[in-house]
Coordinates of C-alpha atoms in Angstrom, one line a residue:
M1 CA -8.4 9.3 29.8
F2 CA -9.4 7.4 26.6
N3 CA -10.7 9.6 23.8
L4 CA -13.7 7.8 22.7
M5 CA -14.7 10.0 19.8
G6 CA -11.0 10.1 18.6
F7 CA -11.5 6.4 18.0
V8 CA -15.1 6.4 16.8
W9 CA -14.8 9.1 14.1
P10 CA -12.0 7.4 12.1
V11 CA -14.0 4.1 12.2
L12 CA -17.1 5.8 11.0
W13 CA -15.3 7.5 8.1
I14 CA -13.6 4.3 7.1
S15 CA -17.0 2.4 7.2
L16 CA -18.6 5.1 5.2
G17 CA -16.0 4.9 2.6
A18 CA -16.1 1.2 2.4
L19 CA -20.0 1.5 1.9
V20 CA -19.6 4.0 -0.8
L21 CA -17.0 1.9 -2.5
Y22 CA -19.1 -1.1 -2.3
L23 CA -22.2 0.6 -3.7
W24 CA -20.2 2.1 -6.6
L25 CA -18.5 -1.1 -7.6
R26 CA -21.8 -3.0 -7.2
F27 CA -23.5 -0.5 -9.6
V28 CA -20.6 -0.9 -12.1
A29 CA -20.8 -4.7 -12.0
W30 CA -24.7 -4.9 -12.1
S31 CA -25.6 -2.0 -14.4
P32 CA -26.6 -3.0 -17.8
S33 CA -24.2 -2.2 -20.6
A34 CA -24.7 -1.7 -24.2
K35 CA -21.5 -3.4 -25.0
G36 CA -22.4 -6.6 -23.1
A37 CA -21.5 -8.5 -20.0
A38 CA -17.8 -8.7 -20.8
A39 CA -17.5 -4.9 -21.1
A40 CA -19.2 -4.4 -17.8
A41 CA -16.9 -7.0 -16.1
A42 CA -13.8 -5.3 -17.6
S43 CA -15.0 -1.9 -16.5
H44 CA -15.5 -3.2 -12.9
S45 CA -12.1 -4.9 -12.8
L46 CA -10.5 -1.7 -14.1
W47 CA -12.2 0.5 -11.5
V48 CA -11.0 -1.9 -8.7
G49 CA -7.4 -1.7 -10.0
M50 CA -7.5 2.1 -10.4
L51 CA -8.9 2.7 -6.9
A52 CA -6.5 0.4 -5.2
W53 CA -3.5 2.1 -7.1
L54 CA -4.8 5.5 -6.1
L55 CA -4.9 4.5 -2.4
S56 CA -1.6 2.7 -2.4
G57 CA 0.8 5.7 -2.0
L58 CA 3.2 5.7 1.0
Q59 CA 4.5 9.3 0.5
G60 CA 3.0 10.2 3.9
A61 CA 5.3 7.8 5.6
A62 CA 8.6 8.9 3.9
Q63 CA 9.5 10.8 7.1
A64 CA 8.8 7.9 9.5
G65 CA 11.3 7.5 12.2
R66 CA 12.7 11.1 11.8
I67 CA 12.9 13.3 14.9
P68 CA 12.7 17.0 13.9
P69 CA 15.1 19.2 15.7
P70 CA 13.7 21.1 18.8
V71 CA 12.7 24.7 18.4
L72 CA 14.5 27.4 20.4
P73 CA 12.8 30.8 21.0
S74 CA 14.4 33.8 19.2
K75 CA 15.9 36.5 21.2
G76 CA 14.3 39.0 18.9
Y77 CA 17.2 41.5 19.2
P78 CA 21.0 41.3 19.3
G79 CA 22.3 41.3 22.8
N80 CA 25.2 39.9 24.8
E81 CA 26.9 36.7 23.7
V82 CA 24.5 33.9 24.6
D83 CA 24.8 30.3 23.8
A84 CA 21.8 27.9 24.1
S85 CA 21.0 24.4 22.9
A86 CA 18.3 21.9 23.0
A87 CA 18.1 18.1 22.3
L88 CA 15.5 15.5 21.7
A89 CA 16.9 12.1 22.4
P90 CA 15.2 8.9 21.1
E91 CA 14.8 7.7 24.7
S92 CA 13.4 10.9 26.0
V93 CA 10.4 11.2 23.6
A94 CA 7.5 9.1 22.7
P95 CA 8.7 7.5 19.5
V96 CA 5.1 6.7 18.3
Q97 CA 4.5 10.3 17.3
F98 CA 7.3 10.1 14.8
L99 CA 6.4 6.8 13.2
H100 CA 3.5 8.0 11.1
L101 CA 1.6 4.7 11.7
E102 CA -1.6 5.9 10.0
A103 CA 0.5 6.6 6.8
I104 CA 2.1 3.1 7.0
F105 CA -0.9 1.0 7.6
F106 CA -3.6 2.8 5.6
P107 CA -2.3 2.0 2.1
V108 CA -1.9 -1.8 3.1
M109 CA -5.5 -2.0 4.4
A110 CA -6.9 0.1 1.7
V111 CA -5.5 -2.0 -1.2
L112 CA -6.6 -5.2 0.4
A113 CA -10.1 -3.8 1.2
V114 CA -10.7 -2.5 -2.3
H115 CA -9.8 -5.8 -4.0
A116 CA -11.8 -7.8 -1.4
I117 CA -14.8 -5.6 -1.8
G118 CA -14.3 -5.8 -5.6
Q119 CA -14.7 -9.6 -5.4
L120 CA -17.7 -9.3 -3.1
T121 CA -19.6 -7.0 -5.6
W122 CA -19.8 -9.3 -8.6
P123 CA -23.4 -10.3 -9.4
A124 CA -24.6 -13.4 -7.8
P125 CA -25.6 -16.4 -9.9
T126 CA -29.1 -16.1 -11.4
S127 CA -29.3 -19.5 -13.0
P128 CA -31.7 -21.9 -11.0
R129 CA -29.2 -24.6 -11.6
R130 CA -25.6 -24.2 -10.2
Q131 CA -22.9 -24.5 -12.6
A132 CA -20.3 -26.9 -11.2
A133 CA -16.7 -26.4 -12.2
L134 CA -15.2 -29.3 -14.0
E135 CA -11.9 -29.0 -12.1
P136 CA -10.9 -27.5 -8.8
R137 CA -9.6 -24.0 -9.0
H138 CA -6.3 -23.1 -7.4
I139 CA -4.5 -19.8 -7.1
K140 CA -1.6 -21.0 -9.2
D141 CA -4.0 -21.6 -12.1
F142 CA -4.6 -17.9 -12.6
V143 CA -1.2 -16.3 -11.7
E144 CA 1.4 -15.4 -14.2
P145 CA 4.6 -17.4 -13.0
A146 CA 7.0 -14.5 -14.0
L147 CA 4.9 -11.9 -12.1
A148 CA 4.7 -14.1 -9.1
I149 CA 8.4 -14.5 -9.0
V150 CA 9.0 -10.7 -9.3
V151 CA 6.4 -9.9 -6.6
A152 CA 7.8 -12.6 -4.2
A153 CA 11.4 -11.1 -4.8
V154 CA 10.1 -7.6 -4.0
F155 CA 8.6 -8.8 -0.6
V156 CA 11.8 -10.6 0.3
L157 CA 14.0 -7.5 -0.6
S158 CA 11.7 -5.3 1.4
A159 CA 11.8 -7.6 4.4
A160 CA 15.5 -7.5 4.1
F161 CA 15.7 -3.7 4.3
I162 CA 13.3 -3.8 7.4
V163 CA 15.4 -6.4 9.2
W164 CA 18.5 -4.4 8.5
I165 CA 17.3 -1.1 10.0
A166 CA 16.1 -3.0 13.1
F167 CA 19.8 -3.0 14.2
L168 CA 20.5 0.7 13.5
P169 CA 20.9 3.1 16.4
G170 CA 18.9 6.1 17.1
Y171 CA 20.2 9.7 16.9
T172 CA 19.5 12.8 19.0
A173 CA 18.0 15.7 17.3
T174 CA 19.7 19.0 18.3
T175 CA 19.5 22.7 17.8
T176 CA 22.1 25.2 18.8
R177 CA 21.7 29.0 19.0
T178 CA 24.5 31.6 19.3
V179 CA 23.6 35.3 19.8
T180 CA 26.3 37.9 19.4
A181 CA 26.0 41.7 19.5
V182 CA 25.4 41.8 15.7
A183 CA 23.8 38.5 14.7
E184 CA 22.1 35.3 15.7
S185 CA 23.0 32.0 14.2
R186 CA 21.4 28.5 14.6
S187 CA 22.5 25.0 13.6
S188 CA 19.9 22.1 13.6
F189 CA 20.2 18.4 13.0
D190 CA 17.4 15.8 12.6
G191 CA 17.5 12.7 14.8
R192 CA 15.9 9.4 14.4
V193 CA 14.2 6.8 16.6
T194 CA 15.9 3.5 17.4
G195 CA 15.8 1.2 14.4
W196 CA 13.7 -1.6 15.8
Q197 CA 11.0 0.9 16.8
L198 CA 10.4 1.7 13.2
A199 CA 11.2 -1.8 11.9
L200 CA 8.4 -3.3 14.1
P201 CA 5.4 -1.4 12.4
L202 CA 6.9 -1.8 9.0
G203 CA 7.4 -5.6 9.5
I204 CA 3.9 -6.0 10.7
A205 CA 2.4 -4.0 7.8
L206 CA 4.4 -6.1 5.4
L207 CA 3.2 -9.5 7.0
V208 CA -0.4 -8.2 6.9
L209 CA 0.1 -7.3 3.2
A210 CA 1.5 -10.6 2.4
A211 CA -1.2 -12.6 4.3
G212 CA -4.0 -10.3 3.0
T213 CA -2.8 -10.7 -0.6
L214 CA -2.9 -14.4 -0.4
L215 CA -6.3 -14.3 1.2
V216 CA -7.7 -12.1 -1.6
M217 CA -6.1 -14.4 -4.2
W218 CA -7.9 -17.3 -2.6
L219 CA -11.1 -15.3 -2.8
V220 CA -10.5 -14.6 -6.5
A221 CA -9.8 -18.2 -7.3
R222 CA -12.8 -19.5 -5.3
R223 CA -15.5 -17.0 -6.3
R224 CA -18.4 -18.4 -8.2
E225 CA -18.5 -18.3 -11.9
L226 CA -20.4 -15.3 -13.6
D227 CA -23.4 -16.6 -15.5
S228 CA -23.1 -13.9 -18.1
L229 CA -19.5 -14.9 -19.2
A230 CA -18.3 -17.9 -21.0
P231 CA -15.8 -20.3 -19.2
A232 CA -12.8 -18.8 -21.0
Q233 CA -14.0 -15.3 -20.1
N234 CA -14.3 -16.3 -16.5
R235 CA -10.8 -17.7 -16.5
A236 CA -9.4 -14.5 -18.1
L237 CA -11.2 -12.3 -15.6
R238 CA -9.6 -14.1 -12.7
R239 CA -6.2 -13.7 -14.3
I240 CA -6.8 -10.1 -14.7
C241 CA -7.8 -9.7 -11.0
M242 CA -4.8 -11.6 -9.9
N243 CA -2.5 -9.6 -12.1
R244 CA -3.9 -6.2 -10.7
L245 CA -3.8 -7.4 -7.1
L246 CA -0.2 -8.6 -7.3
R247 CA 1.1 -5.5 -9.0
V248 CA -0.3 -3.1 -6.5
S249 CA 0.7 -5.3 -3.7
A250 CA 4.3 -5.3 -5.0
T251 CA 4.3 -1.4 -5.2
V252 CA 3.1 -1.2 -1.5
A253 CA 5.7 -3.8 -0.3
S254 CA 8.4 -1.9 -2.2
G255 CA 7.2 1.3 -0.7
L256 CA 7.6 -0.2 2.9
G257 CA 11.1 -1.1 2.0
A258 CA 11.7 2.5 0.7
V259 CA 10.5 3.9 4.0
A260 CA 13.1 1.7 5.8
G261 CA 15.7 3.0 3.2
Y262 CA 14.8 6.6 3.9
Y263 CA 15.2 6.0 7.6
A264 CA 18.7 4.6 7.1
G265 CA 19.7 7.6 5.1
I266 CA 19.4 9.9 8.1
R267 CA 23.0 10.6 9.1
E268 CA 24.3 11.1 12.7
P269 CA 24.0 14.8 13.5
G270 CA 27.1 16.8 13.0
T271 CA 28.9 14.1 11.0
A272 CA 27.5 14.3 7.5
L273 CA 24.6 15.4 5.4
D274 CA 21.7 13.1 4.9
A275 CA 22.0 10.7 1.9
V276 CA 21.0 12.4 -1.4
V277 CA 20.6 9.2 -3.3
Y278 CA 18.6 6.4 -1.5
P279 CA 19.2 3.0 -3.0
A280 CA 15.9 1.7 -1.6
G281 CA 14.2 4.7 -3.3
I282 CA 15.8 3.7 -6.7
V283 CA 14.5 0.2 -6.2
N284 CA 11.1 1.4 -5.4
M285 CA 10.9 3.5 -8.5
A286 CA 12.1 0.6 -10.7
V287 CA 9.4 -1.7 -9.2
L288 CA 6.7 1.1 -9.7
I289 CA 7.6 1.4 -13.4
A290 CA 7.8 -2.3 -13.9
M291 CA 4.4 -2.8 -12.2
L292 CA 2.8 0.1 -14.3
V293 CA 3.8 -1.6 -17.6
W294 CA 3.0 -5.0 -16.7
K295 CA -0.5 -5.0 -18.0
P296 CA -2.9 -7.8 -17.8
Q297 CA -4.5 -9.6 -20.7
Q298 CA -7.7 -8.2 -22.2
L299 CA -11.2 -9.5 -21.6
V300 CA -12.7 -10.0 -25.1
P301 CA -16.1 -8.3 -25.5
T302 CA -17.9 -11.3 -27.1
A303 CA -18.3 -14.7 -25.5
P304 CA -15.9 -17.1 -27.2
R305 CA -16.7 -20.8 -27.7
R306 CA -15.7 -23.2 -25.0
G307 CA -11.9 -23.8 -25.2
T308 CA -11.2 -20.6 -27.1
V309 CA -8.1 -18.8 -25.8
V310 CA -8.7 -15.2 -24.9
A311 CA -6.4 -12.9 -26.7
A312 CA -3.9 -10.9 -24.8
G313 CA -3.5 -7.3 -25.0
P314 CA -3.3 -4.1 -23.0
S315 CA -6.2 -3.0 -20.7

């Protein structure tokens, strides 16, 4: 029987969280600032970036695809020699319970939602006359080429990891118990689901992340100009938003590839220990560090004259 409340409560909590986020970002963007409109815009953009970064972790999905060994009850006392064993084969269990789907999809949806809500909370134009842009705005006009190339490479590499694990076999999780007159010993080995069963949700999550990132980038480029900022400041603000969106999307994409790498590191029971060094994890850490230090330019606090170049710097 369908558990209606099991579906309704998560939807209500997510909706409430989105509403609180919207109200907070709207307050940050609309509240008067003694330092001026540019300072308020910079604070709003920073909040969006920090919140998205905090929600982008995939640590909960690190064990996705792993089947824990079955539990055998203890005899409780030494007895005659008794051997017992139990096994959980990938084809004999419901794999979905070992995929950690919530931990895979939540960071993807959270990052996209935070950045999209951030764009929707900017103050609406207050001027009675609409300010028309002198030239059409395109996504490429506000993206750092080097950053775009690195982010694209991260997505491609993660996709390659995910495609690779789709062809890996599943392993049976086993537990063996031996009870003698003086002692009881056990040996347990983790198993894993068939590779395509994990590759499917990881691939879908990566595609959603890529499509959602492009959609939010389009939203950033097409958003109306802020009346309180000079043209150069509006352009700089769009570049800052693009920078922070691409950096956090790259970390999530890299994390999805790392989940695939952790799965591949699960060895066949009884043959070898699990991998101690995960190449995908090393790549993921390198991407994380690179994205942390790849800071956007700074939004200057005072309105520059038209045509003035906004100075670069950390923010």
